[in-house]
PDB file of C-alpha atoms in Angstrom:
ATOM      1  CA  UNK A 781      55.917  17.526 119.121  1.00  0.00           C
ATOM      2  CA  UNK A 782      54.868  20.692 117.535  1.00  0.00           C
ATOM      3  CA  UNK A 783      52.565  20.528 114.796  1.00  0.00           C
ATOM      4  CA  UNK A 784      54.385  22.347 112.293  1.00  0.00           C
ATOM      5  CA  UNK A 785      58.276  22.271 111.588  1.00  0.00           C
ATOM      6  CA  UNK A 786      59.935  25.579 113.044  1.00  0.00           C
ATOM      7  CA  UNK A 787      62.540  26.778 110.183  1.00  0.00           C
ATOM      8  CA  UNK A 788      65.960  28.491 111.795  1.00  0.00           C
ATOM      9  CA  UNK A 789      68.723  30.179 110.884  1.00  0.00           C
ATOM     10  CA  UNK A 790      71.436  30.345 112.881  1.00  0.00           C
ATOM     11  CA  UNK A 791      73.783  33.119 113.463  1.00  0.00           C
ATOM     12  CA  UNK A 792      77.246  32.874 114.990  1.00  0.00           C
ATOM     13  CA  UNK A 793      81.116  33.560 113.767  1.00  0.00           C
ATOM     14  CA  UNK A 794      82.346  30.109 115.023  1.00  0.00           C
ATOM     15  CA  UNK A 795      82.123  27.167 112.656  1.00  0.00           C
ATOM     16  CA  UNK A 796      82.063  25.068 115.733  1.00  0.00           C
ATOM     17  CA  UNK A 797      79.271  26.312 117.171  1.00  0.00           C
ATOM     18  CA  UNK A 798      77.444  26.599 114.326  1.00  0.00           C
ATOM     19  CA  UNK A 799      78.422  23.013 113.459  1.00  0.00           C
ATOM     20  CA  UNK A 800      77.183  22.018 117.114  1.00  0.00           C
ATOM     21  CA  UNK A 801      74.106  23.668 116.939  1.00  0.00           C
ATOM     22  CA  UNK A 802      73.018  22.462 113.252  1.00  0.00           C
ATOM     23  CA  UNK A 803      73.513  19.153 114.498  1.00  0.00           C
ATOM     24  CA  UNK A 804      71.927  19.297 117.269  1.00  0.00           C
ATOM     25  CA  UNK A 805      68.381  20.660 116.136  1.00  0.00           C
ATOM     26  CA  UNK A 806      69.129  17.950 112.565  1.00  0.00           C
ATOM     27  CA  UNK A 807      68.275  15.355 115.778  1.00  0.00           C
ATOM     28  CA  UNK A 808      64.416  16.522 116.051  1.00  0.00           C
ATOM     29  CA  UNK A 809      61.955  16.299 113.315  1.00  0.00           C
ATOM     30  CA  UNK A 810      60.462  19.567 114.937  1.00  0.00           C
ATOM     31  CA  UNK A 811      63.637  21.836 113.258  1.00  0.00           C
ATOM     32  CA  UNK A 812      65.051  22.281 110.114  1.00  0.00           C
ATOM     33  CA  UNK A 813      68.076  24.571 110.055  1.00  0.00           C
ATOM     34  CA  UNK A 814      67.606  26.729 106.390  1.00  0.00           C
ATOM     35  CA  UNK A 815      71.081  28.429 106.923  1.00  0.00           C
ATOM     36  CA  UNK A 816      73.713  30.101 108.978  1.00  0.00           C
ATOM     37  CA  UNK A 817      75.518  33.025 109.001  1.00  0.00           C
ATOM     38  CA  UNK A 818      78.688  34.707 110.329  1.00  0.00           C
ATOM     39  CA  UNK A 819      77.935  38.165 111.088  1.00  0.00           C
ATOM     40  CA  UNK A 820      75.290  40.344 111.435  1.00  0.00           C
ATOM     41  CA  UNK A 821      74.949  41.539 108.007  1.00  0.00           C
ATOM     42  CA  UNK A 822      75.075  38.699 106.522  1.00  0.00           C
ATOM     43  CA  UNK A 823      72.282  37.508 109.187  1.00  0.00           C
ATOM     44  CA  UNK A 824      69.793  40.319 107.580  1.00  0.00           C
ATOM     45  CA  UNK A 825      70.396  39.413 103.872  1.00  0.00           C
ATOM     46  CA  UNK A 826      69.626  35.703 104.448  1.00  0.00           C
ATOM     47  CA  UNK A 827      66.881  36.600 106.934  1.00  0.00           C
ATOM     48  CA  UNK A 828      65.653  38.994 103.946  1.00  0.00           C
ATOM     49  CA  UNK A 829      66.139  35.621 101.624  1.00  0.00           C
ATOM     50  CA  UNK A 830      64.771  32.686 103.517  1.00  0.00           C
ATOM     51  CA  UNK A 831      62.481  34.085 105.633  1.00  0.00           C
ATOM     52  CA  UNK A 832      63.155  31.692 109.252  1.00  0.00           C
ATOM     53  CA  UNK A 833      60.668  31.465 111.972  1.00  0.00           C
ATOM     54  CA  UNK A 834      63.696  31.909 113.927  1.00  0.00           C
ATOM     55  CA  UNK A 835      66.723  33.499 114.125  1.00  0.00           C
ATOM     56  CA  UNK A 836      69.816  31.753 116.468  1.00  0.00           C
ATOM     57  CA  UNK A 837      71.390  35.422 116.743  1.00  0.00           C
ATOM     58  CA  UNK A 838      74.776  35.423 118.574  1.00  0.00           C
ATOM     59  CA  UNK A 839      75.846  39.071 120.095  1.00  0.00           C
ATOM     60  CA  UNK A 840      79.498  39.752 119.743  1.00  0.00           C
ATOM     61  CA  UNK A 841      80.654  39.192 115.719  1.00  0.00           C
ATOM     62  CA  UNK A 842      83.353  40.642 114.040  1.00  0.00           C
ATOM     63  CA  UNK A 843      81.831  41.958 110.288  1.00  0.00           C
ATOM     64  CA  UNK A 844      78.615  42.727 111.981  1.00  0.00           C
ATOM     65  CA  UNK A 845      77.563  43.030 115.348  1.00  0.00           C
ATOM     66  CA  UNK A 846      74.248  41.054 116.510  1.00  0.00           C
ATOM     67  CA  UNK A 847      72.579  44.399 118.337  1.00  0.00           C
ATOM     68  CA  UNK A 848      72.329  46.278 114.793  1.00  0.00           C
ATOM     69  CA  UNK A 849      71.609  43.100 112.854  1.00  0.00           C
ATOM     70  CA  UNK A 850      68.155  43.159 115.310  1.00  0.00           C
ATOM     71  CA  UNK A 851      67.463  46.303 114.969  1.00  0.00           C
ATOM     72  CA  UNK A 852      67.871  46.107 110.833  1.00  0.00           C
ATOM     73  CA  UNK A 853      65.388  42.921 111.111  1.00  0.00           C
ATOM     74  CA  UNK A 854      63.192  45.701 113.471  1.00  0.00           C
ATOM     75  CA  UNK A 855      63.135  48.129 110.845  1.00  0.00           C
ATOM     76  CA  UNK A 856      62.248  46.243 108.285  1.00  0.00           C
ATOM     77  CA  UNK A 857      59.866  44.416 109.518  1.00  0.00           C
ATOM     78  CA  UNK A 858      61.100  40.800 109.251  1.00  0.00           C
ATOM     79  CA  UNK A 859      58.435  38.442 110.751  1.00  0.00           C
ATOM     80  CA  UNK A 860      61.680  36.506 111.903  1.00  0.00           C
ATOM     81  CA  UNK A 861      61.724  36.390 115.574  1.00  0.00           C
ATOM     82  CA  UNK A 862      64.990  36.560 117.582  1.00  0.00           C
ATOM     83  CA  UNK A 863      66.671  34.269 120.188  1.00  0.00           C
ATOM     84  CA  UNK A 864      69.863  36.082 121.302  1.00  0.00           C
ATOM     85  CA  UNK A 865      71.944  32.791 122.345  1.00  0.00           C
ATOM     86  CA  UNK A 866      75.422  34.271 123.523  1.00  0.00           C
ATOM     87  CA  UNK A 867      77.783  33.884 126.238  1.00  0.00           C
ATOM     88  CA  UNK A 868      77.427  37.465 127.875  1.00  0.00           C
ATOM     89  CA  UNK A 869      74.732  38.403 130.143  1.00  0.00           C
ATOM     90  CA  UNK A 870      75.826  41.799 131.742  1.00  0.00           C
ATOM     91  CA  UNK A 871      73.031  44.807 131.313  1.00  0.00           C
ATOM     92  CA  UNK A 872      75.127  46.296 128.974  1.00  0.00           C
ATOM     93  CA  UNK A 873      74.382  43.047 126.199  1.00  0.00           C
ATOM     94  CA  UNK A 874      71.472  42.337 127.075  1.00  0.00           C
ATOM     95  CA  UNK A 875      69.395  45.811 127.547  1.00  0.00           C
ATOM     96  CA  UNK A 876      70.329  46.402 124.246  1.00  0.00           C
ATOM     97  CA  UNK A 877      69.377  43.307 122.453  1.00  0.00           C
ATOM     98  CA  UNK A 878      65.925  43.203 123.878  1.00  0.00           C
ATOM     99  CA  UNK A 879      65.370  47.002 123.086  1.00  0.00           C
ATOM    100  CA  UNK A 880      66.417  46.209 119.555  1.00  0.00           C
ATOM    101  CA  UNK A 881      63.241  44.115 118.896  1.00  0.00           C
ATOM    102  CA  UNK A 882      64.943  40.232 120.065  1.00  0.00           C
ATOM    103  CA  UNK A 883      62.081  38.340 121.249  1.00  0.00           C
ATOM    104  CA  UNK A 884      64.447  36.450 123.802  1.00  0.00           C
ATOM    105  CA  UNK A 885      67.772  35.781 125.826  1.00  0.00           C
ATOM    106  CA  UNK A 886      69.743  32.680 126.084  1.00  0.00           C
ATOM    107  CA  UNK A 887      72.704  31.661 127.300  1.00  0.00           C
ATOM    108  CA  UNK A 888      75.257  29.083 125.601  1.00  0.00           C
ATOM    109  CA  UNK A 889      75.111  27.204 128.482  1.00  0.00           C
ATOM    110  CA  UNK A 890      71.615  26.285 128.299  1.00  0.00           C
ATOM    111  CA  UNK A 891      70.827  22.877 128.296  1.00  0.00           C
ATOM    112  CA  UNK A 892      69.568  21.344 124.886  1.00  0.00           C
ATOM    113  CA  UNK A 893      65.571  20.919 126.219  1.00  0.00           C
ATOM    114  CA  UNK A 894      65.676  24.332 127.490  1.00  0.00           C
ATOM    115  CA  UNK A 895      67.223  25.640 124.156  1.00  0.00           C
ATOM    116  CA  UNK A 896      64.282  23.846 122.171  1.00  0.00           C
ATOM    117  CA  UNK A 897      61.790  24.902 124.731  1.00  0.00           C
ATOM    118  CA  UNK A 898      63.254  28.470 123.949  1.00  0.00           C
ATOM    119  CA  UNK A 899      62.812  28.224 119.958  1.00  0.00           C
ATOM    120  CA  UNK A 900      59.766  26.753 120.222  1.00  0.00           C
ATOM    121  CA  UNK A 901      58.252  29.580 122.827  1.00  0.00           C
ATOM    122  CA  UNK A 902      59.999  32.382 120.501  1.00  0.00           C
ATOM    123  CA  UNK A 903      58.531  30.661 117.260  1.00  0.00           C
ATOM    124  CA  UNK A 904      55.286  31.479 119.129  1.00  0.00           C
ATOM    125  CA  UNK A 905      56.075  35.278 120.137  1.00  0.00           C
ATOM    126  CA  UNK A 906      56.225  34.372 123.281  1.00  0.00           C
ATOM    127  CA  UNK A 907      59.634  36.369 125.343  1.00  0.00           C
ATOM    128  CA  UNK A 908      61.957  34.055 126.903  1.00  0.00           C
ATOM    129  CA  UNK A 909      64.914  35.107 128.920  1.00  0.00           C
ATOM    130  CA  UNK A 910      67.772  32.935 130.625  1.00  0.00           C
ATOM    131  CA  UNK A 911      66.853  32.589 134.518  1.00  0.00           C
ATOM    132  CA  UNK A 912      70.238  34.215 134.908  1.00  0.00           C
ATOM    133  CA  UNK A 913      69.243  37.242 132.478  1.00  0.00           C
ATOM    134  CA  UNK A 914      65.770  37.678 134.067  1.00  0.00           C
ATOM    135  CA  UNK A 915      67.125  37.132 137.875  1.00  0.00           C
ATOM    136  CA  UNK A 916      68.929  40.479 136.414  1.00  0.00           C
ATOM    137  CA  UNK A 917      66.021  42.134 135.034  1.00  0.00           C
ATOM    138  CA  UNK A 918      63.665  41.560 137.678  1.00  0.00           C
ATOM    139  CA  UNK A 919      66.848  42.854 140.336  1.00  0.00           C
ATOM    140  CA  UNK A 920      67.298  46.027 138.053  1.00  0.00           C
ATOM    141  CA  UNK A 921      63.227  46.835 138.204  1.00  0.00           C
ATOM    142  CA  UNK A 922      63.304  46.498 141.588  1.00  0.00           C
ATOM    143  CA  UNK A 923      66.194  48.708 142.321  1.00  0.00           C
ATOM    144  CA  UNK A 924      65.297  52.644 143.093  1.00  0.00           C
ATOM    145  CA  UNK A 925      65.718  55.091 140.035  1.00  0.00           C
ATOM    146  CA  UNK A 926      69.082  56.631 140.511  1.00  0.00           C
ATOM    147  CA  UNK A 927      70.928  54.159 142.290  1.00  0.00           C
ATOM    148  CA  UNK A 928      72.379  52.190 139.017  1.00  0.00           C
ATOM    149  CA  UNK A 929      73.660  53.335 136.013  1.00  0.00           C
ATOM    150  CA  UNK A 930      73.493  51.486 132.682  1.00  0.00           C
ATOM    151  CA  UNK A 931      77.254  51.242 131.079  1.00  0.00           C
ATOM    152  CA  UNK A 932      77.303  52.409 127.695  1.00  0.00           C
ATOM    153  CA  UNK A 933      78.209  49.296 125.117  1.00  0.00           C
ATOM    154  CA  UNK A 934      80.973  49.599 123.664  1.00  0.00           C
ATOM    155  CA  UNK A 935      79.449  50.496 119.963  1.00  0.00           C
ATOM    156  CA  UNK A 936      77.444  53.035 121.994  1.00  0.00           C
ATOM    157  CA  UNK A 937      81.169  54.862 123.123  1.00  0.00           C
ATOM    158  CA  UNK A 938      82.453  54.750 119.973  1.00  0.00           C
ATOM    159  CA  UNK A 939      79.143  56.568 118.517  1.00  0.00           C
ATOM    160  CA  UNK A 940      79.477  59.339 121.345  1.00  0.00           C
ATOM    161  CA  UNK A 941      83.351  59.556 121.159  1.00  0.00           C
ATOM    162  CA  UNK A 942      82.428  60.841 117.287  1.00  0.00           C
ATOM    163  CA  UNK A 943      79.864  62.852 118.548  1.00  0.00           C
ATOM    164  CA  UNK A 944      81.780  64.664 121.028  1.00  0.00           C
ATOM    165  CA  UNK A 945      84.405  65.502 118.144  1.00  0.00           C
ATOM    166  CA  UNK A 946      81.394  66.969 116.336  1.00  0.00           C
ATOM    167  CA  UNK A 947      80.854  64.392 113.923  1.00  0.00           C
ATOM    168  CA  UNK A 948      77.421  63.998 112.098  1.00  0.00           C
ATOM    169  CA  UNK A 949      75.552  60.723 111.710  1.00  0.00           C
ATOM    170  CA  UNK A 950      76.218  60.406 108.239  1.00  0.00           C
ATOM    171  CA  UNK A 951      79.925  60.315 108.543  1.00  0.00           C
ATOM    172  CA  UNK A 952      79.831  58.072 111.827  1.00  0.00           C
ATOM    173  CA  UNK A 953      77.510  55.659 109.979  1.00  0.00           C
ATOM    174  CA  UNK A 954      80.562  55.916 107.443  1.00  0.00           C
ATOM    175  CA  UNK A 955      83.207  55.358 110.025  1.00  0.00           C
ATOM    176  CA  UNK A 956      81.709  52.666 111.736  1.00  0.00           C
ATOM    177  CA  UNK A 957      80.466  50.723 108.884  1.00  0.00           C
ATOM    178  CA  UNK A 958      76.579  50.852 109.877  1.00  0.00           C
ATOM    179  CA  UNK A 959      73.491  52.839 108.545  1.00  0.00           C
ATOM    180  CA  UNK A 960      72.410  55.844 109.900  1.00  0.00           C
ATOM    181  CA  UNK A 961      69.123  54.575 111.280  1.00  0.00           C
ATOM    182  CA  UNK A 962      71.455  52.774 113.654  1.00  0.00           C
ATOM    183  CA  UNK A 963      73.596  55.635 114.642  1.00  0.00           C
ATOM    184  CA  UNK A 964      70.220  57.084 115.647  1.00  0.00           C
ATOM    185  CA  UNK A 965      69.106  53.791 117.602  1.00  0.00           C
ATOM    186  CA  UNK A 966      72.542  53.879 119.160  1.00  0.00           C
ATOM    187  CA  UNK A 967      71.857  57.769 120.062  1.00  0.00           C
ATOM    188  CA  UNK A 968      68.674  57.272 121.855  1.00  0.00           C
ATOM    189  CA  UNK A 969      70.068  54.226 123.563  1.00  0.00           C
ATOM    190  CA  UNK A 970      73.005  55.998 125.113  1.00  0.00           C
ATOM    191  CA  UNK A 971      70.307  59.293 125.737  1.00  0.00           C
ATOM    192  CA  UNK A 972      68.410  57.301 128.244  1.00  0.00           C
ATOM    193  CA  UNK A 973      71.376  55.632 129.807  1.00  0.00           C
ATOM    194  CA  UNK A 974      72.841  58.853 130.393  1.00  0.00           C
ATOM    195  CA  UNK A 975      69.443  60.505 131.293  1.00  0.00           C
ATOM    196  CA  UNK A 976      69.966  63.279 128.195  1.00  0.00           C
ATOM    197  CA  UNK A 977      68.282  64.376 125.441  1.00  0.00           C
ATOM    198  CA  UNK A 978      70.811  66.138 123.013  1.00  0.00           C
ATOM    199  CA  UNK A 979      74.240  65.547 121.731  1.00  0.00           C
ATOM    200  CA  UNK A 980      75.557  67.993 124.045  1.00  0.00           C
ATOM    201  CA  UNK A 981      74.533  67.072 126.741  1.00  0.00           C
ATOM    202  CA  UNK A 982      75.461  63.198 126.368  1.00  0.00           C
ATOM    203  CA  UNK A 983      78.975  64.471 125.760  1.00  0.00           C
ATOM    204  CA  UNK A 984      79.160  66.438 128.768  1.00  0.00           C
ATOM    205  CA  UNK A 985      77.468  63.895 131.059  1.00  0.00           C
ATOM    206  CA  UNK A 986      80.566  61.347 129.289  1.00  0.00           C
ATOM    207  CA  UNK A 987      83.161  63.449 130.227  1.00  0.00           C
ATOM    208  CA  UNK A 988      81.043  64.419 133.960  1.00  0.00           C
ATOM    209  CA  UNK A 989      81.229  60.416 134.396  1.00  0.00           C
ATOM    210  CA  UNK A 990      84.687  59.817 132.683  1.00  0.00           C
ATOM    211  CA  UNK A 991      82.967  57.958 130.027  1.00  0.00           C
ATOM    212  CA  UNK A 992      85.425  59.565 127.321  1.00  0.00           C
ATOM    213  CA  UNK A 993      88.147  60.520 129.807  1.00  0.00           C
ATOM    214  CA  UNK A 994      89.316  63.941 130.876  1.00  0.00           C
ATOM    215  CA  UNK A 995      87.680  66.695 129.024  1.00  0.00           C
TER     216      UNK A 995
END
């Protein structure tokens, strides 16, 4: 048993899940659930509000993706820390999470103990990935410079499909319905996956690679 009661606020746009989780963690005296949310946004206001030891963040949310939620929490400063706890493990979820700020990596499939184990080790600051998630990470280190490319997520096409139609942050931060601190994250992101470092050059590696089709 911990010596201290770890406060959590879980973030996901199914009832049932939420509903499943709640109830599970309500079983151990080491939890208390202070709230959920169902997107992203609404996942940095009551982050901002009650102030959880840890954040349940799911990835994939209409309203308000999970990747720019983390960063927000980043850029402010929150002393929340984040367990991603999704369904999707590909490079293209998970790079992006972890270079947001999320302290760790779960998958849904986790058993209960492990999921615990997890809260508890990100409560701490400690990183935790899934074994299937690190298996990944450790395969992608290992693997020679060159010989892999990163996909783009698909927020990160939809920011460089604006920018190769000229389009300034401000209005894709508009068009998208996110700030333009996270246009910029999404920008550097999509930089190193593409090995850039300007707009024009990202758009004409996309079209090089057929990332936004013919040119």
């Amino acid at each position: 048993m911990t010596e201290r009661t770890i406060t959590l606020l879980i973030v996901d746009d199914h009832p049932v899940v939420r509903d499943g989780l709640r109830g599970m963690f309500d079983t151990s005296p080491d939890f208390s659930v202070l709230g959920e949310a169902t997107d992203g946004v609404e996942a940095v206001a009551l982050t901002d509000r009650l102030d959880p030891d840890v954040v349940l963040m799911d990835l994939r949310m209409p309203g308000g993706g999970g990747v720019e939620a983390i960063a927000e929490l980043t850029r402010r400063g929150a002393r929340s820390r984040v367990l991603v706890l999704t369904t999707y493990d590909t490079d293209s979820d998970t790079l992006p999470a972890i270079e947001a700020g999320a302290t760790g990596y779960l998958l849904k499939d986790a058993p209960r103990e492990e999921l615990f184990a997890a809260v508890r080790a990100a409560a701490e600051g400690r990183s935790v990935l899934s074994p299937a998630v690190a298996s990944r990470l450790v395969h992608r280190v290992r693997t020679p410079q060159g010989s892999t490319r990163t996909p783009l997520s698909s927020r990160e096409r939809e920011v460089l499909a604006l920018v190769a139609k000229g389009t300034p942050n401000r209005e894709i931060a508009r068009l998208l319905f996110i700030s333009e601190a996270t246009v910029k994250t999404h920008l550097t992101h999509l930089y190193a996956k593409l090995a850039v470092t300007d707009r024009a050059a990202a758009v004409a590696t996309a079209y090089e690679r057929g990332i936004l089709g013919g040119p």
